[in-house]
C-alpha atoms as one frame of an Amber mdcrd trajectory, in Angstrom:
protein
   0.049   0.217   0.148   1.057   3.571  -0.399   1.826   3.991   3.371   3.914
   0.986   3.277   6.054   2.469   0.264   6.314   5.596   1.571   7.781   4.128
   4.929  10.363   2.265   2.840  11.232   5.081   0.804  11.651   7.644   3.559
  12.536   5.809   6.738  14.658   2.892   5.829  18.404   3.858   6.116  20.142
   1.325   3.936  23.735   2.011   5.121  22.841   1.547   8.775  20.473  -1.294
   7.765  17.265  -0.229   9.921  14.219   2.069   9.901  14.761   5.387  11.666
  12.492   7.977  12.562  13.326  11.467  10.421  13.066  15.208  10.809  10.908
  17.183   8.967  11.845  20.709   7.756   9.886  23.465   6.281   6.977  22.328
   4.130   7.290  18.870   5.710  10.783  18.166   3.803  14.321  17.271   4.971
  15.908  20.247   6.895  18.413  21.565   4.578  21.945  20.695   5.419  21.091
  17.627   7.076  19.994  14.014   6.192  17.179  14.220   8.520  17.818  10.927
  10.038  17.323  10.339  13.868  20.001   7.627  14.235  19.061   6.003  17.511
  18.712   2.250  17.870  15.572   1.828  19.632  12.668  -0.841  19.743  10.645
   1.375  17.878  12.575   1.006  14.706  11.080  -2.500  14.974   7.293  -1.308
  14.416   8.391  -1.992  10.749   8.427  -5.540  11.299   5.254  -5.345  13.334
   3.393  -3.420  10.849   4.796  -5.709   7.988   6.079  -2.982   6.154   9.970
  -4.403   5.947  10.829  -6.405   3.030  12.551  -9.613   3.698  16.089  -8.197
   3.262  15.536  -5.467   5.301  13.988  -7.656   8.214  16.954  -9.944   8.240
  19.395  -7.128   8.229  17.617  -5.328  11.118  17.533  -8.553  12.977  21.120
  -9.448  12.520  22.576  -6.511  12.967  20.665  -4.785  15.826  17.958  -6.984
  17.501  19.637 -10.188  18.071  22.795  -8.251  18.959  23.366  -7.989  23.003
  25.745  -4.964  22.078  22.614  -3.318  20.945  19.033  -4.439  22.016  19.004
  -7.975  23.102  19.424  -8.069  26.787  19.221 -10.852  29.583  15.724  -9.190
  30.240  14.334  -9.003  26.876  14.819  -6.290  24.203  16.092  -2.910  25.343
  14.212   0.168  24.823  17.533   1.887  23.649  20.703   0.404  22.634  23.660
   0.725  25.214  25.614   1.900  22.223  23.740   5.259  22.105  25.261   8.053
  24.425  21.777   8.662  25.925  21.668   5.181  27.294  21.119   4.686  31.031
  20.131   1.624  33.180  20.410   3.608  36.265  17.395   2.845  38.554  16.157
   6.367  38.781  12.889   8.095  37.436  13.456  11.441  35.828  12.293  13.020
  32.693  12.620  10.784  29.533  14.534   8.078  31.779  12.151   5.395  30.915
  13.410   5.128  27.465  17.132   5.200  27.943  17.159   1.391  27.920  14.855
  -0.120  30.221  12.902  -3.114  29.015   8.983  -2.454  28.473   6.773  -5.605
  28.170   4.386  -4.025  25.808   7.470  -2.997  23.406   8.880  -6.531  23.600
   5.340  -7.931  22.368   5.402  -5.615  19.466   9.031  -6.771  18.778   7.958
 -10.633  19.286   5.161 -10.292  17.168   7.239  -8.714  14.323   9.841 -11.559
  14.705   7.398 -14.157  14.186   5.724 -12.563  11.275   9.374 -12.424   9.549
   9.939 -16.091  10.485  12.494 -15.375  13.287  10.686 -17.799  15.910  13.569
 -18.752  17.740  14.424 -15.376  18.540  11.002 -14.219  19.290  10.835 -17.304
  21.827  14.334 -16.201  23.309  12.986 -12.848  23.738   9.475 -14.019  25.576
  11.539 -16.348  27.956  14.151 -13.566  28.858  11.215 -11.072  29.492   9.218
 -13.704  31.405  12.217 -14.304  33.438  12.556 -10.565  34.413   8.886 -10.452
  35.194   8.830 -13.340  37.317  12.049 -12.089  39.128  10.505  -8.954  39.883
   7.471 -10.521  41.194   9.503 -12.813  43.469  11.671  -9.748  44.906   8.761
  -7.612  45.492   6.865 -10.310  47.223   3.748 -10.026  44.820   4.078 -13.658
  43.909   4.166 -14.945  47.223
């Protein structure tokens, strides 16, 4: 459809092998003097998988380079909200403006990513993400006494 085609045209960054957000300039175009990319490796890049926008080749590149890589999004607790390679990443247990999107694992984001993985045939990685997230949630329930 037209929306998917537009996303492939404007949001896919071939050199980086991922979908990014872009900044719009005056009149909706890319700001002059910049390529407009918001180069952040975040779970939101993977909504393209959930929405079935990515081509098979794009999905494979994204999964291999970022999503399945512990140096980027895959953590012991599931998929991070932001890659630890990003300067804004923080795993400090604090609540301050925007701290929730600087690296913590979010269940809903992991669900979106997991569905996207299944849609592109990466069932093993989807199962690994689900298992890691479940372990994180169960450990939290045990630690807080809620599961008792």
